[in-house]
Amino acid sequence: SKIKTRDIIQYFDEGGNVIVIGDVDTSFSYRKLFYAFGVELDELGTQLKDHFNNHESSTLITTLNYETISPFFSQNEGKHPLLYRGIGMNLVNYENYQLYNLIKAEPTTFSKNYKTGQAIRAGTTITLAAGVQGLNNARALLVGSLHFFSNEALSQSSYGNKNVVVDLLRW
């Protein structure tokens, strides 16, 4: 049977924790799920690019634009850049949740629509990872990149994905 958006929201409303991961080709039903948590994904056909803060490709961006604050991040290790390939997000926060912009893009990052060739948004207004805490203390983590959690990203010792992913999952 298919799990519906309302089932996931009900699970969250009943105190369950949720992780929602999107990417450049995220379907309409997943987009609705992101929106139910107060996060809007950039339009279909877009992908983040950065010609200055990247690793081997302008679509594999890097960012140091996150605060190592408790309770989201441990402060045991120094802050390292994060690898991210995916779609940008925007916080809309229309519900009564505590919505946190956990990881943001660098000022040189932009969201480009490959169908039209136009840049949609740019800079630190682009959210890469968001956290939501409900009034019942349930938590949701929303990230616009499957690559962020990939073995490739987690195994890069000069990047901080592994530590940040562990911290976010513990939250």
Short mmCIF file of N, CA, C and O in Angstrom, two decimals, residues 5-76:
data_model
loop_
_atom_site.label_atom_id
_atom_site.label_comp_id
_atom_site.label_asym_id
_atom_site.label_seq_id
_atom_site.Cartn_x
_atom_site.Cartn_y
_atom_site.Cartn_z
N THR A 5 0.70 11.46 2.11
CA THR A 5 1.20 12.62 2.84
C THR A 5 0.48 12.78 4.17
O THR A 5 1.11 13.01 5.20
N ARG A 6 -0.82 12.63 4.15
CA ARG A 6 -1.59 12.82 5.39
C ARG A 6 -1.22 11.78 6.45
O ARG A 6 -1.27 12.06 7.64
N ASP A 7 -0.83 10.56 6.02
CA ASP A 7 -0.41 9.53 6.98
C ASP A 7 0.89 9.93 7.68
O ASP A 7 1.06 9.72 8.88
N ILE A 8 1.82 10.51 6.92
CA ILE A 8 3.09 10.96 7.50
C ILE A 8 2.86 12.14 8.44
O ILE A 8 3.43 12.18 9.54
N ILE A 9 2.01 13.06 8.04
CA ILE A 9 1.69 14.21 8.90
C ILE A 9 0.99 13.73 10.17
O ILE A 9 1.28 14.22 11.27
N GLN A 10 0.09 12.78 10.05
CA GLN A 10 -0.58 12.23 11.22
C GLN A 10 0.42 11.57 12.16
O GLN A 10 0.36 11.74 13.37
N TYR A 11 1.36 10.82 11.60
CA TYR A 11 2.42 10.19 12.40
C TYR A 11 3.22 11.25 13.16
O TYR A 11 3.50 11.10 14.35
N PHE A 12 3.57 12.33 12.48
CA PHE A 12 4.27 13.44 13.11
C PHE A 12 3.40 14.08 14.20
O PHE A 12 3.88 14.34 15.31
N ASP A 13 2.14 14.31 13.91
CA ASP A 13 1.23 14.93 14.88
C ASP A 13 1.03 14.06 16.12
O ASP A 13 0.73 14.56 17.20
N GLU A 14 1.23 12.75 15.96
CA GLU A 14 1.11 11.82 17.09
C GLU A 14 2.42 11.64 17.84
O GLU A 14 2.52 10.81 18.74
N GLY A 15 3.44 12.40 17.45
CA GLY A 15 4.71 12.38 18.19
C GLY A 15 5.85 11.66 17.51
O GLY A 15 6.94 11.55 18.07
N GLY A 16 5.65 11.17 16.30
CA GLY A 16 6.71 10.46 15.58
C GLY A 16 7.68 11.41 14.90
O GLY A 16 7.32 12.50 14.48
N ASN A 17 8.93 10.99 14.81
CA ASN A 17 9.95 11.77 14.12
C ASN A 17 10.04 11.33 12.66
O ASN A 17 9.87 10.16 12.35
N VAL A 18 10.33 12.29 11.77
CA VAL A 18 10.29 12.06 10.34
C VAL A 18 11.53 12.64 9.68
O VAL A 18 11.99 13.72 10.05
N ILE A 19 12.07 11.91 8.70
CA ILE A 19 13.13 12.43 7.83
C ILE A 19 12.60 12.42 6.42
O ILE A 19 12.15 11.39 5.93
N VAL A 20 12.64 13.57 5.75
CA VAL A 20 12.16 13.69 4.38
C VAL A 20 13.32 14.19 3.52
O VAL A 20 13.88 15.24 3.79
N ILE A 21 13.66 13.40 2.51
CA ILE A 21 14.77 13.75 1.63
C ILE A 21 14.24 13.90 0.21
O ILE A 21 13.60 13.01 -0.32
N GLY A 22 14.52 15.03 -0.38
CA GLY A 22 14.13 15.28 -1.76
C GLY A 22 15.36 15.39 -2.63
O GLY A 22 16.48 15.21 -2.18
N ASP A 23 15.14 15.72 -3.90
CA ASP A 23 16.25 15.92 -4.83
C ASP A 23 15.71 16.69 -6.03
O ASP A 23 14.56 17.13 -6.03
N VAL A 24 16.53 16.82 -7.06
CA VAL A 24 16.15 17.65 -8.20
C VAL A 24 14.90 17.16 -8.92
O VAL A 24 14.20 17.95 -9.53
N ASP A 25 14.60 15.88 -8.84
CA ASP A 25 13.44 15.33 -9.53
C ASP A 25 12.32 14.92 -8.57
O ASP A 25 11.56 13.99 -8.85
N THR A 26 12.20 15.62 -7.48
CA THR A 26 11.21 15.29 -6.45
C THR A 26 9.79 15.39 -7.01
O THR A 26 9.42 16.39 -7.63
N SER A 27 9.00 14.37 -6.76
CA SER A 27 7.64 14.29 -7.29
C SER A 27 6.71 15.29 -6.58
O SER A 27 7.02 15.82 -5.52
N PHE A 28 5.54 15.47 -7.19
CA PHE A 28 4.55 16.39 -6.65
C PHE A 28 4.10 15.98 -5.24
O PHE A 28 3.95 16.81 -4.36
N SER A 29 3.92 14.67 -5.01
CA SER A 29 3.46 14.22 -3.69
C SER A 29 4.50 14.51 -2.61
O SER A 29 4.15 14.90 -1.50
N TYR A 30 5.78 14.35 -2.92
CA TYR A 30 6.82 14.70 -1.95
C TYR A 30 6.89 16.20 -1.74
O TYR A 30 7.13 16.68 -0.64
N ARG A 31 6.67 16.96 -2.80
CA ARG A 31 6.66 18.42 -2.66
C ARG A 31 5.54 18.86 -1.71
O ARG A 31 5.73 19.76 -0.91
N LYS A 32 4.40 18.18 -1.80
CA LYS A 32 3.30 18.47 -0.87
C LYS A 32 3.71 18.16 0.57
O LYS A 32 3.35 18.89 1.49
N LEU A 33 4.46 17.08 0.75
CA LEU A 33 4.92 16.71 2.09
C LEU A 33 5.88 17.77 2.64
O LEU A 33 5.75 18.18 3.79
N PHE A 34 6.83 18.19 1.84
CA PHE A 34 7.73 19.27 2.27
C PHE A 34 6.92 20.50 2.67
O PHE A 34 7.15 21.10 3.71
N TYR A 35 5.95 20.86 1.82
CA TYR A 35 5.16 22.06 2.07
C TYR A 35 4.33 21.94 3.35
O TYR A 35 4.12 22.91 4.07
N ALA A 36 3.87 20.74 3.66
CA ALA A 36 3.10 20.52 4.89
C ALA A 36 3.94 20.83 6.13
O ALA A 36 3.39 21.16 7.18
N PHE A 37 5.25 20.75 6.01
CA PHE A 37 6.15 21.08 7.12
C PHE A 37 6.66 22.52 7.03
O PHE A 37 7.54 22.91 7.80
N GLY A 38 6.15 23.30 6.10
CA GLY A 38 6.55 24.71 5.99
C GLY A 38 7.78 24.95 5.13
O GLY A 38 8.43 25.97 5.25
N VAL A 39 8.09 24.00 4.24
CA VAL A 39 9.25 24.12 3.37
C VAL A 39 8.81 23.95 1.93
O VAL A 39 8.12 22.98 1.59
N GLU A 40 9.22 24.88 1.09
CA GLU A 40 8.88 24.82 -0.33
C GLU A 40 10.14 24.51 -1.12
O GLU A 40 11.17 25.16 -0.94
N LEU A 41 10.07 23.51 -1.99
CA LEU A 41 11.19 23.18 -2.86
C LEU A 41 11.20 24.10 -4.06
O LEU A 41 10.15 24.55 -4.53
N ASP A 42 12.40 24.41 -4.58
CA ASP A 42 12.49 25.15 -5.83
C ASP A 42 11.76 24.39 -6.91
O ASP A 42 11.56 23.17 -6.82
N GLU A 43 11.38 25.07 -7.97
CA GLU A 43 10.55 24.47 -9.01
C GLU A 43 11.23 23.29 -9.70
O GLU A 43 12.46 23.17 -9.69
N LEU A 44 10.42 22.43 -10.29
CA LEU A 44 10.93 21.29 -11.04
C LEU A 44 11.87 21.77 -12.14
O LEU A 44 11.64 22.81 -12.74
N GLY A 45 12.91 20.99 -12.39
CA GLY A 45 13.85 21.35 -13.43
C GLY A 45 14.98 22.25 -12.96
O GLY A 45 15.77 22.72 -13.76
N THR A 46 15.05 22.49 -11.64
CA THR A 46 16.12 23.32 -11.11
C THR A 46 17.13 22.47 -10.36
O THR A 46 16.83 21.39 -9.87
N GLN A 47 18.34 22.98 -10.29
CA GLN A 47 19.41 22.36 -9.52
C GLN A 47 20.33 23.47 -9.03
O GLN A 47 20.50 24.49 -9.68
N LEU A 48 20.91 23.25 -7.86
CA LEU A 48 21.83 24.23 -7.32
C LEU A 48 23.17 24.16 -8.03
O LEU A 48 23.64 23.08 -8.38
N LYS A 49 23.78 25.33 -8.22
CA LYS A 49 25.11 25.42 -8.83
C LYS A 49 25.91 26.46 -8.05
O LYS A 49 25.35 27.39 -7.48
N ASP A 50 27.21 26.29 -8.10
CA ASP A 50 28.12 27.28 -7.51
C ASP A 50 29.46 27.14 -8.20
O ASP A 50 30.07 26.07 -8.18
N HIS A 51 29.91 28.21 -8.84
CA HIS A 51 31.18 28.17 -9.57
C HIS A 51 32.38 28.43 -8.68
O HIS A 51 33.52 28.26 -9.12
N PHE A 52 32.16 28.83 -7.43
CA PHE A 52 33.26 29.17 -6.52
C PHE A 52 33.37 28.19 -5.35
O PHE A 52 34.46 27.87 -4.92
N ASN A 53 32.26 27.75 -4.82
CA ASN A 53 32.23 26.83 -3.69
C ASN A 53 31.70 25.49 -4.16
O ASN A 53 30.50 25.21 -4.08
N ASN A 54 32.62 24.65 -4.68
CA ASN A 54 32.21 23.36 -5.20
C ASN A 54 33.35 22.36 -5.07
O ASN A 54 34.47 22.72 -4.73
N HIS A 55 33.01 21.10 -5.36
CA HIS A 55 33.99 20.01 -5.32
C HIS A 55 33.91 19.27 -6.64
O HIS A 55 32.95 18.53 -6.87
N GLU A 56 34.84 19.50 -7.53
CA GLU A 56 34.98 18.82 -8.83
C GLU A 56 33.92 19.18 -9.86
O GLU A 56 34.08 18.86 -11.02
N SER A 57 32.83 19.78 -9.48
CA SER A 57 31.76 20.12 -10.42
C SER A 57 30.94 21.26 -9.83
O SER A 57 30.74 21.34 -8.61
N SER A 58 30.42 22.14 -10.69
CA SER A 58 29.63 23.27 -10.19
C SER A 58 28.30 22.84 -9.60
O SER A 58 27.65 23.61 -8.90
N THR A 59 27.89 21.58 -9.84
CA THR A 59 26.64 21.09 -9.25
C THR A 59 26.86 20.33 -7.94
O THR A 59 25.88 20.00 -7.27
N LEU A 60 28.10 20.05 -7.60
CA LEU A 60 28.42 19.46 -6.30
C LEU A 60 28.97 20.58 -5.43
O LEU A 60 30.16 20.83 -5.37
N ILE A 61 28.03 21.29 -4.80
CA ILE A 61 28.40 22.51 -4.09
C ILE A 61 28.93 22.18 -2.69
O ILE A 61 28.70 21.09 -2.16
N THR A 62 29.62 23.14 -2.12
CA THR A 62 30.08 23.03 -0.74
C THR A 62 29.56 24.24 0.03
O THR A 62 29.33 25.30 -0.54
N THR A 63 29.39 24.06 1.33
CA THR A 63 28.96 25.16 2.17
C THR A 63 29.53 25.03 3.57
O THR A 63 29.69 23.93 4.09
N LEU A 64 29.85 26.17 4.13
CA LEU A 64 30.21 26.28 5.54
C LEU A 64 29.15 27.08 6.28
O LEU A 64 29.34 27.48 7.41
N ASN A 65 28.03 27.33 5.61
CA ASN A 65 26.99 28.22 6.12
C ASN A 65 26.01 27.47 7.02
O ASN A 65 24.85 27.27 6.68
N TYR A 66 26.53 27.04 8.16
CA TYR A 66 25.69 26.43 9.19
C TYR A 66 26.32 26.74 10.53
O TYR A 66 27.53 26.90 10.65
N GLU A 67 25.49 26.89 11.52
CA GLU A 67 25.97 27.20 12.87
C GLU A 67 26.01 25.91 13.68
O GLU A 67 25.04 25.16 13.68
N THR A 68 27.10 25.68 14.34
CA THR A 68 27.22 24.47 15.17
C THR A 68 26.62 24.76 16.54
O THR A 68 27.33 24.90 17.53
N ILE A 69 25.29 24.86 16.55
CA ILE A 69 24.59 25.18 17.79
C ILE A 69 23.86 23.95 18.31
O ILE A 69 23.42 23.10 17.56
N SER A 70 23.76 23.89 19.60
CA SER A 70 23.01 22.84 20.27
C SER A 70 21.53 23.21 20.17
O SER A 70 21.20 24.39 20.19
N PRO A 71 20.63 22.30 20.02
CA PRO A 71 20.74 20.85 20.11
C PRO A 71 20.99 20.18 18.76
O PRO A 71 21.02 18.96 18.69
N PHE A 72 21.15 20.96 17.68
CA PHE A 72 21.25 20.37 16.35
C PHE A 72 22.62 19.76 16.06
O PHE A 72 22.72 18.72 15.45
N PHE A 73 23.65 20.45 16.46
CA PHE A 73 25.01 20.02 16.12
C PHE A 73 25.85 19.91 17.37
O PHE A 73 25.79 20.77 18.25
N SER A 74 26.67 18.87 17.45
CA SER A 74 27.62 18.77 18.55
C SER A 74 28.80 19.67 18.23
O SER A 74 29.06 20.00 17.08
N GLN A 75 29.49 20.07 19.24
CA GLN A 75 30.63 20.96 19.03
C GLN A 75 31.93 20.23 19.32
O GLN A 75 32.94 20.85 19.62
N ASN A 76 31.91 18.90 19.19
CA ASN A 76 33.09 18.10 19.49
C ASN A 76 34.19 18.28 18.46
O ASN A 76 35.36 18.21 18.77
#
